[in-house]
CSV table of C-alpha atoms and ligand atoms in Angstrom, one decimal:
chain,number,residue,atom,x,y,z
A,1,UNK,CA,-43.0,-25.0,8.8
A,2,UNK,CA,-42.7,-25.2,5.1
A,3,UNK,CA,-42.0,-22.5,2.5
A,4,UNK,CA,-44.3,-21.7,-0.4
A,5,UNK,CA,-41.3,-21.7,-2.7
A,6,UNK,CA,-38.0,-23.5,-2.3
A,7,UNK,CA,-35.8,-21.4,0.1
A,8,UNK,CA,-32.7,-19.8,-1.4
A,9,UNK,CA,-29.5,-21.7,-1.0
A,10,UNK,CA,-27.2,-20.6,1.9
A,11,UNK,CA,-24.0,-19.1,0.4
A,12,UNK,CA,-20.9,-20.4,2.2
A,13,UNK,CA,-17.1,-20.6,2.0
A,14,UNK,CA,-14.8,-23.5,2.7
A,15,UNK,CA,-12.6,-23.3,5.8
A,16,UNK,CA,-8.9,-24.3,5.6
A,17,UNK,CA,-8.2,-27.4,7.7
A,18,UNK,CA,-11.9,-28.2,8.3
A,19,UNK,CA,-14.7,-30.2,6.6
A,20,UNK,CA,-17.2,-27.6,7.8
A,21,UNK,CA,-18.1,-24.5,5.8
A,22,UNK,CA,-18.6,-20.8,6.9
A,23,UNK,CA,-22.2,-19.6,6.2
A,24,UNK,CA,-22.3,-16.1,4.8
A,25,UNK,CA,-24.9,-13.5,6.1
A,26,UNK,CA,-23.9,-10.1,4.7
A,27,UNK,CA,-21.0,-8.7,2.7
A,28,UNK,CA,-19.7,-5.3,3.7
A,29,UNK,CA,-17.0,-3.4,1.8
A,30,UNK,CA,-15.0,-0.3,2.6
A,31,UNK,CA,-14.0,2.0,-0.2
A,32,UNK,CA,-10.9,4.2,-0.6
A,33,UNK,CA,-8.9,2.4,2.1
A,34,UNK,CA,-5.5,2.6,0.5
A,35,UNK,CA,-4.3,6.2,-0.4
A,36,UNK,CA,-2.6,5.2,-3.7
A,37,UNK,CA,-5.8,3.6,-4.9
A,38,UNK,CA,-7.9,6.6,-3.9
A,39,UNK,CA,-5.4,8.8,-5.9
A,40,UNK,CA,-5.6,6.6,-9.0
A,41,UNK,CA,-9.4,6.9,-8.9
A,42,UNK,CA,-9.2,10.7,-8.6
A,43,UNK,CA,-10.6,10.6,-5.1
A,44,UNK,CA,-9.1,11.5,-1.7
A,45,UNK,CA,-9.2,9.6,1.5
A,46,UNK,CA,-11.4,10.8,4.3
A,47,UNK,CA,-9.7,9.5,7.4
A,48,UNK,CA,-12.5,10.6,9.7
A,49,UNK,CA,-15.3,9.1,7.6
A,50,UNK,CA,-14.7,5.6,6.1
A,51,UNK,CA,-17.0,4.9,3.1
A,52,UNK,CA,-19.0,1.6,3.0
A,53,UNK,CA,-21.1,-0.3,0.5
A,54,UNK,CA,-22.5,-3.8,0.4
A,55,UNK,CA,-22.8,-6.8,-1.9
A,56,UNK,CA,-25.4,-9.5,-1.6
A,57,UNK,CA,-24.3,-12.7,0.1
A,58,UNK,CA,-25.1,-14.7,-3.0
A,59,UNK,CA,-22.7,-12.6,-5.1
A,60,UNK,CA,-19.9,-14.6,-3.5
A,61,UNK,CA,-18.2,-17.1,-5.8
A,62,UNK,CA,-16.6,-19.9,-3.8
A,63,UNK,CA,-14.3,-22.8,-4.2
A,64,UNK,CA,-12.4,-21.3,-7.2
A,65,UNK,CA,-15.5,-21.6,-9.5
A,66,UNK,CA,-15.3,-19.8,-12.8
A,67,UNK,CA,-16.4,-16.2,-12.7
A,68,UNK,CA,-18.8,-15.2,-15.6
A,69,UNK,CA,-18.0,-11.9,-17.3
A,70,UNK,CA,-21.0,-9.7,-16.2
A,71,UNK,CA,-23.6,-8.2,-18.5
A,72,UNK,CA,-23.8,-4.5,-19.6
A,73,UNK,CA,-20.2,-3.5,-18.8
A,74,UNK,CA,-17.2,-3.3,-21.1
A,75,UNK,CA,-14.8,-2.4,-18.3
A,76,UNK,CA,-14.8,-5.1,-15.6
A,77,UNK,CA,-12.1,-4.2,-13.0
A,78,UNK,CA,-10.3,-6.3,-10.4
A,79,UNK,CA,-9.8,-5.1,-6.9
A,80,UNK,CA,-7.9,-7.6,-4.7
A,81,UNK,CA,-8.8,-7.3,-1.0
A,82,UNK,CA,-8.3,-9.0,2.3
A,83,UNK,CA,-11.6,-10.4,3.5
A,84,UNK,CA,-12.3,-10.6,7.2
A,85,UNK,CA,-15.0,-13.1,8.4
A,86,UNK,CA,-16.9,-12.6,11.6
A,87,UNK,CA,-18.0,-15.3,14.0
A,88,UNK,CA,-19.7,-13.2,16.6
A,89,UNK,CA,-22.2,-10.3,16.8
A,90,UNK,CA,-21.8,-6.8,18.1
A,91,UNK,CA,-22.8,-3.1,17.9
A,92,UNK,CA,-20.7,-0.1,18.8
A,93,UNK,CA,-17.6,-2.3,19.2
A,94,UNK,CA,-14.5,-0.5,20.5
A,95,UNK,CA,-11.4,-1.1,18.3
A,96,UNK,CA,-9.7,-2.8,21.2
A,97,UNK,CA,-12.5,-5.4,21.3
A,98,UNK,CA,-12.8,-6.0,17.5
A,99,UNK,CA,-10.5,-9.0,17.3
A,100,UNK,CA,-12.9,-11.0,19.4
A,101,UNK,CA,-15.5,-10.9,16.6
A,102,UNK,CA,-13.1,-12.3,13.9
A,103,UNK,CA,-13.4,-15.9,12.7
A,104,UNK,CA,-10.7,-15.7,10.1
A,105,UNK,CA,-9.2,-14.2,6.9
A,106,UNK,CA,-9.4,-14.8,3.2
A,107,UNK,CA,-8.7,-13.0,0.0
A,108,UNK,CA,-11.1,-12.0,-2.6
A,109,UNK,CA,-11.9,-9.7,-5.6
A,110,UNK,CA,-14.3,-6.8,-5.3
A,111,UNK,CA,-15.2,-7.0,-9.0
A,112,UNK,CA,-16.4,-3.7,-10.3
A,113,UNK,CA,-18.2,-2.5,-13.4
A,114,UNK,CA,-15.9,0.5,-13.6
A,115,UNK,CA,-17.9,2.2,-16.5
A,116,UNK,CA,-21.2,2.0,-14.6
A,117,UNK,CA,-19.5,3.2,-11.4
A,118,UNK,CA,-18.2,6.3,-13.3
A,119,UNK,CA,-21.7,7.0,-14.6
A,120,UNK,CA,-23.1,6.6,-11.1
A,121,UNK,CA,-20.5,8.9,-9.6
A,122,UNK,CA,-21.2,11.5,-12.3
A,123,UNK,CA,-25.0,11.3,-11.6
A,124,UNK,CA,-24.8,11.0,-7.9
A,125,UNK,CA,-26.5,7.6,-8.1
A,126,UNK,CA,-25.9,4.6,-5.8
A,127,UNK,CA,-23.2,2.1,-6.7
A,128,UNK,CA,-25.3,-1.1,-6.6
A,129,UNK,CA,-25.2,-1.9,-10.3
A,130,UNK,CA,-21.4,-1.2,-10.3
A,131,UNK,CA,-20.6,-3.3,-7.3
A,132,UNK,CA,-23.3,-5.6,-6.2
A,133,UNK,CA,-23.9,-7.6,-9.3
A,134,UNK,CA,-24.1,-11.4,-9.5
A,135,UNK,CA,-20.8,-13.2,-9.2
A,136,UNK,CA,-19.1,-9.9,-8.1
A,137,UNK,CA,-17.3,-11.4,-5.1
A,138,UNK,CA,-15.0,-14.4,-5.7
A,139,UNK,CA,-13.5,-15.3,-2.3
A,140,UNK,CA,-10.9,-17.9,-1.2
A,141,UNK,CA,-11.3,-20.5,1.5
A,142,UNK,CA,-11.0,-18.9,4.9
A,143,UNK,CA,-8.1,-19.3,7.3
A,144,UNK,CA,-9.2,-19.4,10.9
A,145,UNK,CA,-7.7,-16.6,13.0
A,146,UNK,CA,-6.4,-19.2,15.4
A,147,UNK,CA,-3.8,-20.3,12.8
A,148,UNK,CA,-3.5,-17.2,10.5
A,149,UNK,CA,-0.6,-14.8,11.0
A,150,UNK,CA,-1.9,-11.4,9.8
A,151,UNK,CA,0.0,-8.2,10.6
A,152,UNK,CA,1.1,-4.9,9.0
A,153,UNK,CA,3.8,-6.8,7.0
A,154,UNK,CA,1.4,-9.3,5.5
A,155,UNK,CA,1.5,-9.1,1.7
A,156,UNK,CA,-1.7,-8.8,-0.4
A,157,UNK,CA,-1.3,-9.3,-4.2
A,158,UNK,CA,-2.9,-10.2,-7.4
A,159,UNK,CA,-1.5,-11.6,-10.6
A,160,UNK,CA,-3.4,-11.9,-13.9
A,161,UNK,CA,-2.1,-14.4,-16.5
A,162,UNK,CA,1.1,-14.6,-14.4
A,163,UNK,CA,1.7,-10.8,-14.4
A,164,UNK,CA,1.7,-9.0,-11.1
A,165,UNK,CA,-1.1,-6.3,-11.1
A,166,UNK,CA,-1.5,-5.3,-7.5
A,167,UNK,CA,0.7,-5.6,-4.4
A,168,UNK,CA,0.8,-4.0,-1.0
A,169,UNK,CA,1.3,-4.8,2.6
A,170,UNK,CA,-1.6,-4.5,5.0
A,171,UNK,CA,0.2,-1.7,6.9
A,172,UNK,CA,-0.8,0.6,4.0
A,173,UNK,CA,-4.5,0.4,4.9
A,174,UNK,CA,-5.9,3.8,6.0
A,175,UNK,CA,-8.4,2.2,8.4
A,176,UNK,CA,-7.0,-0.9,10.0
A,177,UNK,CA,-9.3,-3.9,10.7
A,178,UNK,CA,-10.2,-2.8,14.3
A,179,UNK,CA,-11.1,0.6,13.1
A,180,UNK,CA,-13.2,-0.8,10.2
A,181,UNK,CA,-15.1,-3.1,12.6
A,182,UNK,CA,-15.6,-0.3,15.1
A,183,UNK,CA,-17.0,2.1,12.3
A,184,UNK,CA,-19.2,-0.6,10.7
A,185,UNK,CA,-20.6,-1.7,14.0
A,186,UNK,CA,-21.7,1.9,14.7
A,187,UNK,CA,-23.8,1.8,11.5
A,188,UNK,CA,-25.0,-1.9,11.5
A,189,UNK,CA,-25.3,-4.6,14.0
A,190,UNK,CA,-22.7,-7.0,12.9
A,191,UNK,CA,-23.4,-10.7,13.2
A,192,UNK,CA,-21.7,-14.1,12.8
A,193,UNK,CA,-21.5,-14.9,9.1
A,194,UNK,CA,-20.6,-11.4,8.0
A,195,UNK,CA,-17.7,-10.8,5.6
A,196,UNK,CA,-15.8,-7.5,5.3
A,197,UNK,CA,-13.9,-6.6,2.2
A,198,UNK,CA,-11.1,-4.3,3.5
A,199,UNK,CA,-10.2,-2.2,0.5
A,200,UNK,CA,-7.9,-2.5,-2.5
A,201,UNK,CA,-4.4,-1.1,-3.2
A,202,UNK,CA,-3.4,0.7,-6.4
A,203,UNK,CA,-3.2,-1.1,-9.7
A,204,UNK,CA,-6.8,-1.8,-10.4
A,205,UNK,CA,-7.3,-2.7,-14.1
A,206,UNK,CA,-9.5,-4.5,-16.6
A,207,UNK,CA,-10.2,-8.2,-16.8
A,208,UNK,CA,-11.2,-10.0,-20.0
A,209,UNK,CA,-12.9,-13.3,-20.7
A,210,UNK,CA,-10.2,-16.0,-20.5
A,211,UNK,CA,-8.0,-14.2,-17.9
A,212,UNK,CA,-6.7,-16.3,-15.1
A,213,UNK,CA,-6.1,-14.6,-11.8
A,214,UNK,CA,-4.2,-15.6,-8.7
A,215,UNK,CA,-5.0,-13.6,-5.5
A,216,UNK,CA,-2.9,-14.1,-2.4
A,217,UNK,CA,-2.9,-13.0,1.2
A,218,UNK,CA,0.6,-14.4,1.5
A,219,UNK,CA,0.9,-17.2,4.0
A,220,UNK,CA,-2.8,-17.1,4.8
A,221,UNK,CA,-5.1,-17.7,1.9
A,222,UNK,CA,-5.1,-17.8,-1.9
A,223,UNK,CA,-7.6,-18.0,-4.7
A,224,UNK,CA,-7.1,-19.1,-8.3
A,225,UNK,CA,-9.8,-18.8,-10.9
A,226,UNK,CA,-10.7,-17.4,-14.3
A,227,UNK,CA,-13.1,-15.1,-16.1
A,228,UNK,CA,-15.3,-16.9,-18.6
B,301,LIG,MN1,-13.0,-2.4,-3.3
């Protein structure tokens, strides 16, 4: 079989301790998963109904590549988040079974055109242009779950130009990873290659061209890059 045009490149991420890469299928994101961040956005947390959105797989920026400042916005915001990578498929997964789907963990930025998001919220429009733009998802190398130590005390943080901007422990998440996987898998059939951005803590703020950022899931994964 041949294609009538060249097939799109397969987005992928490096894997810590391996020469092989993780191929990305879909990128799911949960909104409002840390109460302090929901408050700073003037929103409230709905514990019964987690809120999801998606980014395209080719929005992922890998290997610490430069992140271009996006068009149209004048208010690009950082949201540092733990990223969970899946290595198995499933629908209607029970929270107790969710761990069996997990390949590993990374850290990434859910970059957001905050001005366009505010306009979308005001008009009741979808969030795609605010969230799903090109290069909107820089992600670190993935740490396999077999070697990663991730628990409620694990620290997630982001520094910009050496200044701490966001910091939390994973225990502050409203919906923990098993609950996120359970809820997502009731809405979509999850498959190997899926990434899940698990929400951002308080402290989101603007990035400018030339800013250098350092995102860490401490002891697990880290990402250093810059906005150009
Ligand atoms: Mn986010």
